[in-house]
CSV table of C-alpha atoms in Angstrom, one decimal:
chain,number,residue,atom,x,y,z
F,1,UNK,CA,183.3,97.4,110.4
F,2,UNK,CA,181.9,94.9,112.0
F,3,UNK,CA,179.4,96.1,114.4
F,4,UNK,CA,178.3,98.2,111.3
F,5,UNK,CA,177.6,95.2,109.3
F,6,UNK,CA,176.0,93.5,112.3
F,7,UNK,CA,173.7,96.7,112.4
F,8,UNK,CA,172.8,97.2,109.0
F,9,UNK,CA,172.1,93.3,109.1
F,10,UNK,CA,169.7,93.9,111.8
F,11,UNK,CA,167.9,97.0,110.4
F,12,UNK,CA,167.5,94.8,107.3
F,13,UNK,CA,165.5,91.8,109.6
F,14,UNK,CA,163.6,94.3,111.0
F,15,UNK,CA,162.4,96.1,107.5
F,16,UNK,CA,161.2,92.8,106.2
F,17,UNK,CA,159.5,92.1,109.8
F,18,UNK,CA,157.7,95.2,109.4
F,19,UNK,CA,157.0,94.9,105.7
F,20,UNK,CA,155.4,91.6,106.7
F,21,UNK,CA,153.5,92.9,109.0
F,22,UNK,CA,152.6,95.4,106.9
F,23,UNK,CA,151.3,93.4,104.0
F,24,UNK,CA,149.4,90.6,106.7
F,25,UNK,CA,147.7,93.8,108.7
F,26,UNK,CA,146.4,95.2,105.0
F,27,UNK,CA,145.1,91.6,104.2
F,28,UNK,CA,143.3,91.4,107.5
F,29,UNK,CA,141.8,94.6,106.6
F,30,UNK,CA,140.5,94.1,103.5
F,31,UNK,CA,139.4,90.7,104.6
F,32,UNK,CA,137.6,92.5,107.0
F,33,UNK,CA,136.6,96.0,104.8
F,34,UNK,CA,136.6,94.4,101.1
F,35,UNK,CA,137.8,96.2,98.5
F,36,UNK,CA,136.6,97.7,95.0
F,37,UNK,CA,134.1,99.6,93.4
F,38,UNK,CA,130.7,100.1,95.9
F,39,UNK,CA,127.8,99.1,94.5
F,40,UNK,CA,124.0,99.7,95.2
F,41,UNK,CA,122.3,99.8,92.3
F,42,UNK,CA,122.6,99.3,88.7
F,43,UNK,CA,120.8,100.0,85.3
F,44,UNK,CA,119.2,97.0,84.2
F,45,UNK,CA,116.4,95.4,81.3
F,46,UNK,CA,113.9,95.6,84.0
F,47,UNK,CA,111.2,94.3,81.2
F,48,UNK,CA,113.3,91.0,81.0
F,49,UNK,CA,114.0,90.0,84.5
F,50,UNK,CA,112.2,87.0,85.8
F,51,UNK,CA,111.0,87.7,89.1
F,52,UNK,CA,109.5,84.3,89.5
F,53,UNK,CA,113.4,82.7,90.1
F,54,UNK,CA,114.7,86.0,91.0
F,55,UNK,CA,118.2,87.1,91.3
F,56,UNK,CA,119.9,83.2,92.0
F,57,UNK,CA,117.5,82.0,88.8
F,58,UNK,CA,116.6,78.3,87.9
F,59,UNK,CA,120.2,77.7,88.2
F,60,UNK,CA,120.8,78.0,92.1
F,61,UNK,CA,117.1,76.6,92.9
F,62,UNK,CA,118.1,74.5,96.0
F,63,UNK,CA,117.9,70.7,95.7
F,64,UNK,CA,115.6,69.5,98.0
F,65,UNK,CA,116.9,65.7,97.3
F,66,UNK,CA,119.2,65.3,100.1
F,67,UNK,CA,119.3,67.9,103.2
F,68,UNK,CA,122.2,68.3,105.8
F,69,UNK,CA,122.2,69.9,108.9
F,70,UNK,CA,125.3,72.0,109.9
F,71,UNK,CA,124.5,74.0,113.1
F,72,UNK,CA,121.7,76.3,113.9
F,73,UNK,CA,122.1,80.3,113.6
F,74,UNK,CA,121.9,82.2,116.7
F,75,UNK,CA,121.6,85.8,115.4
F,76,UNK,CA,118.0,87.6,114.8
F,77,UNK,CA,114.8,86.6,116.2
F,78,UNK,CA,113.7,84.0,113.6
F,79,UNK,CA,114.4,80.1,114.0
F,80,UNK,CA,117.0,79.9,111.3
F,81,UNK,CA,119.4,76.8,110.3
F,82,UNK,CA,122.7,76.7,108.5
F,83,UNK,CA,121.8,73.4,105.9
F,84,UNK,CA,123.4,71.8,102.8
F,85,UNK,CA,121.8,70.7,100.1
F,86,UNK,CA,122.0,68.2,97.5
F,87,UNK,CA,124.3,69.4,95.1
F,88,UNK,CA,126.4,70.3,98.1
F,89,UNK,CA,125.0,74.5,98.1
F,90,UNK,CA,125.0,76.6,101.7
F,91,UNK,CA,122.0,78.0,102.5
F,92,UNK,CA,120.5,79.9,105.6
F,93,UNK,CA,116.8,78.4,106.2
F,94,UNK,CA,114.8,81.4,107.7
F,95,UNK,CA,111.3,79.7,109.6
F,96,UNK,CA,108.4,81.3,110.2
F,97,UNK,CA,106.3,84.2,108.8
F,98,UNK,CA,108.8,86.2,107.1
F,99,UNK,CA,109.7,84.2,104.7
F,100,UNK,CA,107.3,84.7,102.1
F,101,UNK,CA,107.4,88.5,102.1
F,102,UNK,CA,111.2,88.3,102.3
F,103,UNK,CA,111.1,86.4,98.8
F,104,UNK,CA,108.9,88.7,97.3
F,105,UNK,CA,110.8,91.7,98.5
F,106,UNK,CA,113.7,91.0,97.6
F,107,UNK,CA,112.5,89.8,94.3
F,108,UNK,CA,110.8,93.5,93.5
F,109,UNK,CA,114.3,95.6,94.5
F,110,UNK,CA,116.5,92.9,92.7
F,111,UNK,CA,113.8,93.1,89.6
F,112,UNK,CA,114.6,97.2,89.4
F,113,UNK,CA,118.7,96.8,89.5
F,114,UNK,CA,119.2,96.8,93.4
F,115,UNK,CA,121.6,93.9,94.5
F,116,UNK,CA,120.7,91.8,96.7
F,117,UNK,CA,120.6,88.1,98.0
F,118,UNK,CA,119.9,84.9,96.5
F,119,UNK,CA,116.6,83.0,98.2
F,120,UNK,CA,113.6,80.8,97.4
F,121,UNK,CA,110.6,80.0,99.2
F,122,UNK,CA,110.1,76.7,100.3
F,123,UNK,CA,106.6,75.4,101.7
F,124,UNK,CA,107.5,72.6,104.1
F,125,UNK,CA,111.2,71.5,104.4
F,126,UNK,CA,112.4,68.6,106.5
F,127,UNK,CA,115.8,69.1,108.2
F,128,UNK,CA,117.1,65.9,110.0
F,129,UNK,CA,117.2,65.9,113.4
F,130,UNK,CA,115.6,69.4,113.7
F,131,UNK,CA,112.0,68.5,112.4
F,132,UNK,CA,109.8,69.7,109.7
F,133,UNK,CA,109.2,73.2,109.2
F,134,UNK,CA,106.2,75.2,107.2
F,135,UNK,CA,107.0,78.3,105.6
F,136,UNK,CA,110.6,78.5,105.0
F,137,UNK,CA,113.1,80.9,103.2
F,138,UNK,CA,116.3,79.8,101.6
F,139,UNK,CA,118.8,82.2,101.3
F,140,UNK,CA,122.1,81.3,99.5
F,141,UNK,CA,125.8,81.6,101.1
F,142,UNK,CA,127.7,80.9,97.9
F,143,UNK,CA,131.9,80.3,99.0
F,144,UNK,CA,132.8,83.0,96.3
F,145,UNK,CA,130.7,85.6,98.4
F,146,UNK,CA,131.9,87.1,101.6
F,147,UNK,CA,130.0,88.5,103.6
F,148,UNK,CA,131.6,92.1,105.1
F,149,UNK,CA,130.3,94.2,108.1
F,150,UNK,CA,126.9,96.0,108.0
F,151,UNK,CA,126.6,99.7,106.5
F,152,UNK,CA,124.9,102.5,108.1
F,153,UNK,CA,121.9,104.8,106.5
F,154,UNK,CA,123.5,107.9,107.2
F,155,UNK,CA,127.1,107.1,106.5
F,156,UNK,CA,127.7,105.2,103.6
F,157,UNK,CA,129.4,105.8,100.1
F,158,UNK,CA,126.0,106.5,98.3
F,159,UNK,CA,124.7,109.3,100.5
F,160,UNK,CA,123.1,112.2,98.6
F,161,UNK,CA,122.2,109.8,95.4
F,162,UNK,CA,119.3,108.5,93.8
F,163,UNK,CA,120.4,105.4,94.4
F,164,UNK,CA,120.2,105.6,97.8
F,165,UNK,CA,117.2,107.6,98.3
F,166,UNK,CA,115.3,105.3,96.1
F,167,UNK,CA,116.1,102.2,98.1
F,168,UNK,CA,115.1,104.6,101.5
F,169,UNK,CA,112.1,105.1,99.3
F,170,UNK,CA,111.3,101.4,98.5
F,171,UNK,CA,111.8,100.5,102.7
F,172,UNK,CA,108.5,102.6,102.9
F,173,UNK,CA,107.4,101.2,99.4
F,174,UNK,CA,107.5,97.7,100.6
F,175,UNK,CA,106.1,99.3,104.9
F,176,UNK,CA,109.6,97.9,105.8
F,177,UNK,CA,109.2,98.5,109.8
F,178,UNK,CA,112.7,97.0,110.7
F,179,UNK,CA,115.5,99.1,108.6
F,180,UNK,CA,118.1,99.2,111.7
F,181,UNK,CA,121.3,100.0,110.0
F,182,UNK,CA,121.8,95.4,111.4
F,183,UNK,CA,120.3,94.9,109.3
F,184,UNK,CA,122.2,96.0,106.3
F,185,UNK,CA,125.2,94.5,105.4
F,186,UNK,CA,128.2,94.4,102.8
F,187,UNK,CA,129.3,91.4,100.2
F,188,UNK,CA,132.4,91.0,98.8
F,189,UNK,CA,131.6,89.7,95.5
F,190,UNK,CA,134.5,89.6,93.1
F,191,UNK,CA,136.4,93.4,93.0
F,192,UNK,CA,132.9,94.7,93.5
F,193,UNK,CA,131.2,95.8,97.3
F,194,UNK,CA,127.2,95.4,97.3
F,195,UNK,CA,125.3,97.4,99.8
F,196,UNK,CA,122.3,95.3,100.5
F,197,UNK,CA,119.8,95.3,102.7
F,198,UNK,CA,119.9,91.8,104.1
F,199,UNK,CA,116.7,91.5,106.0
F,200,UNK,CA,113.8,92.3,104.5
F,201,UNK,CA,111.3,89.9,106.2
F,202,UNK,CA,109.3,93.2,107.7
F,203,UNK,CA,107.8,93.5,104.5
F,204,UNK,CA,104.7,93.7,103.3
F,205,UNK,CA,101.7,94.3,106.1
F,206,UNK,CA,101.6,97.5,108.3
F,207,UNK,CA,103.2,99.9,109.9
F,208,UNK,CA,102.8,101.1,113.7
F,209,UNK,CA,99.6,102.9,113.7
F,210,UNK,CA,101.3,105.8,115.8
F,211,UNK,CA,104.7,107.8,116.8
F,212,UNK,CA,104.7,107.4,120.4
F,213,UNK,CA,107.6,106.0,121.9
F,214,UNK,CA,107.4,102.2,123.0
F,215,UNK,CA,104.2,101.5,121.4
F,216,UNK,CA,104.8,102.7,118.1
F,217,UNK,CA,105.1,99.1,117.4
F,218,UNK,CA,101.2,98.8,117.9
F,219,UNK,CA,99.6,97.2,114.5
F,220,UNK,CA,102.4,96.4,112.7
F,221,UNK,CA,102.3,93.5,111.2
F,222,UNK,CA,104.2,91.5,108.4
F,223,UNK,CA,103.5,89.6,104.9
F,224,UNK,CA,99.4,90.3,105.6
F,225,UNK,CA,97.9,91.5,102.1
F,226,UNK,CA,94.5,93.4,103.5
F,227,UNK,CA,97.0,95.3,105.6
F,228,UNK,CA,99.3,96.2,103.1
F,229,UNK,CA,96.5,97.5,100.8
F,230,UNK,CA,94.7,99.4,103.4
F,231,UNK,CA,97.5,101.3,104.2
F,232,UNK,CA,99.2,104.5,102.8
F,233,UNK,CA,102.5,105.2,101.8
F,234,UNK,CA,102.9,109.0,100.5
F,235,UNK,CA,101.5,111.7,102.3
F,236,UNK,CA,101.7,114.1,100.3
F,237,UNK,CA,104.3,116.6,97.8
F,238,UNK,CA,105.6,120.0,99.6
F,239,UNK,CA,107.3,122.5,97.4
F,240,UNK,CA,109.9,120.1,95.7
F,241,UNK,CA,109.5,117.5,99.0
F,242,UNK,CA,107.6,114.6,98.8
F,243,UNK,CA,106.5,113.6,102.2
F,244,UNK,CA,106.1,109.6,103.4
F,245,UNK,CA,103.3,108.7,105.5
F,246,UNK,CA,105.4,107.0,108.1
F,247,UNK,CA,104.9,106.1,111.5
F,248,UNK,CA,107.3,104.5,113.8
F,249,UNK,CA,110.4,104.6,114.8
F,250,UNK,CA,114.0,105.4,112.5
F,251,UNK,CA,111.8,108.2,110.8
F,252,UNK,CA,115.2,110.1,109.9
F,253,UNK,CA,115.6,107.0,107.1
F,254,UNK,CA,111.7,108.1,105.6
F,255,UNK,CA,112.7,111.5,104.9
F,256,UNK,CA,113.9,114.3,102.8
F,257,UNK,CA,112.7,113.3,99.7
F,258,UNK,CA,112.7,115.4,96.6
F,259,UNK,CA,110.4,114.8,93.3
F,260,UNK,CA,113.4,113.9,91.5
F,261,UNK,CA,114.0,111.1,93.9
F,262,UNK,CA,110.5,110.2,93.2
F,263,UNK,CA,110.7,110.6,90.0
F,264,UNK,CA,113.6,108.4,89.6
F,265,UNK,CA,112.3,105.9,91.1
F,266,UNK,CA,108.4,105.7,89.5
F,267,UNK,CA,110.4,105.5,86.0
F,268,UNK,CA,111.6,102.0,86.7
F,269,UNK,CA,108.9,100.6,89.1
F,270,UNK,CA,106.6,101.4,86.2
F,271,UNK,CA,109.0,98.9,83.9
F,272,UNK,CA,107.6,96.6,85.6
F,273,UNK,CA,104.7,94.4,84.3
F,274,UNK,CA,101.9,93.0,85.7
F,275,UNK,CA,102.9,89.4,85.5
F,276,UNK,CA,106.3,90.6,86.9
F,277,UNK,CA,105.0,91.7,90.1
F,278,UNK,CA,102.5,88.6,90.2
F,279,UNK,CA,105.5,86.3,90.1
F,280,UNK,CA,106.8,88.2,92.6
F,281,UNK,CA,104.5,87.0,94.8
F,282,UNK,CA,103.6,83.7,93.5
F,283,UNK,CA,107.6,82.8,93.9
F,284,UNK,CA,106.7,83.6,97.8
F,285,UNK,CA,103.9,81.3,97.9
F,286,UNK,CA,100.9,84.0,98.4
F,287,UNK,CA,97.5,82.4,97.5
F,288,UNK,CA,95.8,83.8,94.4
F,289,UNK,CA,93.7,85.7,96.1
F,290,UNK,CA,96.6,87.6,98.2
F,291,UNK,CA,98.7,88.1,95.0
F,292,UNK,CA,95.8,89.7,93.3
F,293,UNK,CA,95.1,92.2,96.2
F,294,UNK,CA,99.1,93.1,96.5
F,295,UNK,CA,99.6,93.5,92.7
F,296,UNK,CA,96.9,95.8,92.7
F,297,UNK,CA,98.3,97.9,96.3
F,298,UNK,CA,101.5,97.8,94.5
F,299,UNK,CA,100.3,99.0,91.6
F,300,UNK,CA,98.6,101.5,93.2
F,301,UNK,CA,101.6,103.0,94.9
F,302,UNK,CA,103.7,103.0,91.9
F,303,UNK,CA,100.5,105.6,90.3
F,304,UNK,CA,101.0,107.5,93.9
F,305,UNK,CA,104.7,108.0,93.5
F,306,UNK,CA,104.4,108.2,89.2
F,307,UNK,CA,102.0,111.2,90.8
F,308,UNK,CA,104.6,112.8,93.2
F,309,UNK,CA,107.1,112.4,90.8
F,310,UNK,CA,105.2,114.7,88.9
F,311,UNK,CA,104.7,117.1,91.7
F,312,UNK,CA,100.9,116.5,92.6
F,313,UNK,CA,100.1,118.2,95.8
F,314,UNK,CA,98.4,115.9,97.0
F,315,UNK,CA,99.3,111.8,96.2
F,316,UNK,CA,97.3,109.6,98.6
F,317,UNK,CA,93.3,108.7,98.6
């Protein structure tokens, strides 16, 4: 009787070890995988979003008052610092040329119901005992936010949906040259997962004028207006495919497109106004002579996939 006690005891111990473990190896998980409904897109008033403060609004505009240094970022290629600001907000300041097409960017796929991050644009920012920077972008890390491993193109919980060929669409839309699945990534925000694309500073110039490997990268070039403008973005409509004018490399992202997809997509870039997309790029501190020539190549490419939507054969100059 005893030993039986002794044993039953001991099984007992080792349950509540193992449930422990259990529950602590599902917490590490989910800390790690998040949890909830996956989200990539959502319907929105696309008329009544203000693309000039974006997604974070007037309300999260950084104060500039008071800066902090906490430690510089190592990943990517860009200078980037980890800084505080005066009312005590986390941000990651991105230097250099990408950070006025990534504001615009991610002001046009936010303005159409994609998710995305919160940033700004800031001309010249001081950060003590690093120096003063020209051309910087402020992207938010808000402590309610977690950020959660990166997602893949090809393997993801929207494959096969308009929501996710649109967003393949708007890469080419906005001659995104850098969509390596890195640069994607996952945030935990409440019981909801966002699929963003986190880097979007590729944006807005040219894409590699060829398909050769290595030196496909040969006149690319990012957040240059005459560039953008002068260069094309669908190729043309095949049967029920519409076919991207894409050169470079990760071409499997750029295709099999149908006119639906197009479709889809032309119905809300067209909800769009004209002072929408100017604010757009006014938030990202283009002159006023940039901003007029991308609100007109923008506009442009909306008519080109409003066109393939609609099945034209043929929807470039």
């Amino acid at each position: 009787m005893k030993n039986t006690r002794i044993s039953s005891a001991l099984l007992l111990l080792f349950a509540f070890i193992f449930a422990g473990n259990t529950v602590a190896q599902d917490k590490k998980d989910k800390e790690k995988t998040g949890f909830g409904k996956p989200v990539m897109w959502e319907s929105v008033n696309i008329s009544e979003r203000n693309l000039l403060d974006g997604p974070g609004g007037n309300a999260m505009r950084p104060n500039l008052s008071k800066i902090e240094f906490i430690e510089e970022e190592k990943s990517g290629h860009n200078k980037k610092f980890r800084i505080k600001d005066g009312s005590g907000r986390i941000w990651i300041a991105k230097i250099g040329r990408e950070a006025m097409p990534e504001t615009a960017a991610v002001r046009l796929l936010w303005g159409i119901g994609y998710k995305s991050e919160v940033n700004y644009y800031v001309p010249k920012l001081t950060i003590p005992g690093q120096g003063t920077f020209e051309e910087v972008r402020l992207e938010a890390r808000p402590d309610d936010i977690k950020r959660l491993d990166e997602w893949k193109w090809d393997e993801n919980p929207f494959v096969g949906t308009k929501e996710l060929n649109g967003l393949r669409m708007m890469m080419m839309f906005l001659n995104n040259w850098d969509v390596l699945d890195l640069q994607n990534k996952v945030l935990q925000v409440g019981d909801e997962q966002h699929y963003i694309v986190s880097d979007l500073g590729s944006t807005f110039g040219s894409l590699g004028n060829n398909n050769l490997p290595i030196v496909y990268r040969l006149g690319r070039s990012t957040g240059n207006a005459k560039d953008f403008s002068k260069s094309s973005f669908i190729k043309g409509v095949e049967g029920n495919e519409v076919i991207l004018a894409y050169k470079g490399k990760s071409r499997d992202v750029f295709r099999g497109f149908t006119t639906e997809d197009a479709r889809w997509l032309a119905d809300l870039l067209k909800q769009l106004s004209k002072k929408q997309i100017t604010d757009a790029f006014r938030a990202a501190g283009f002159s006023s002579s940039e901003r007029n020539t991308y609100v007109k190549a923008v506009s442009n490419r909306i008519l080109e996939l409003d066109r393939a939507g609609n099945g034209a054969k043929l929807a470039t100059k």
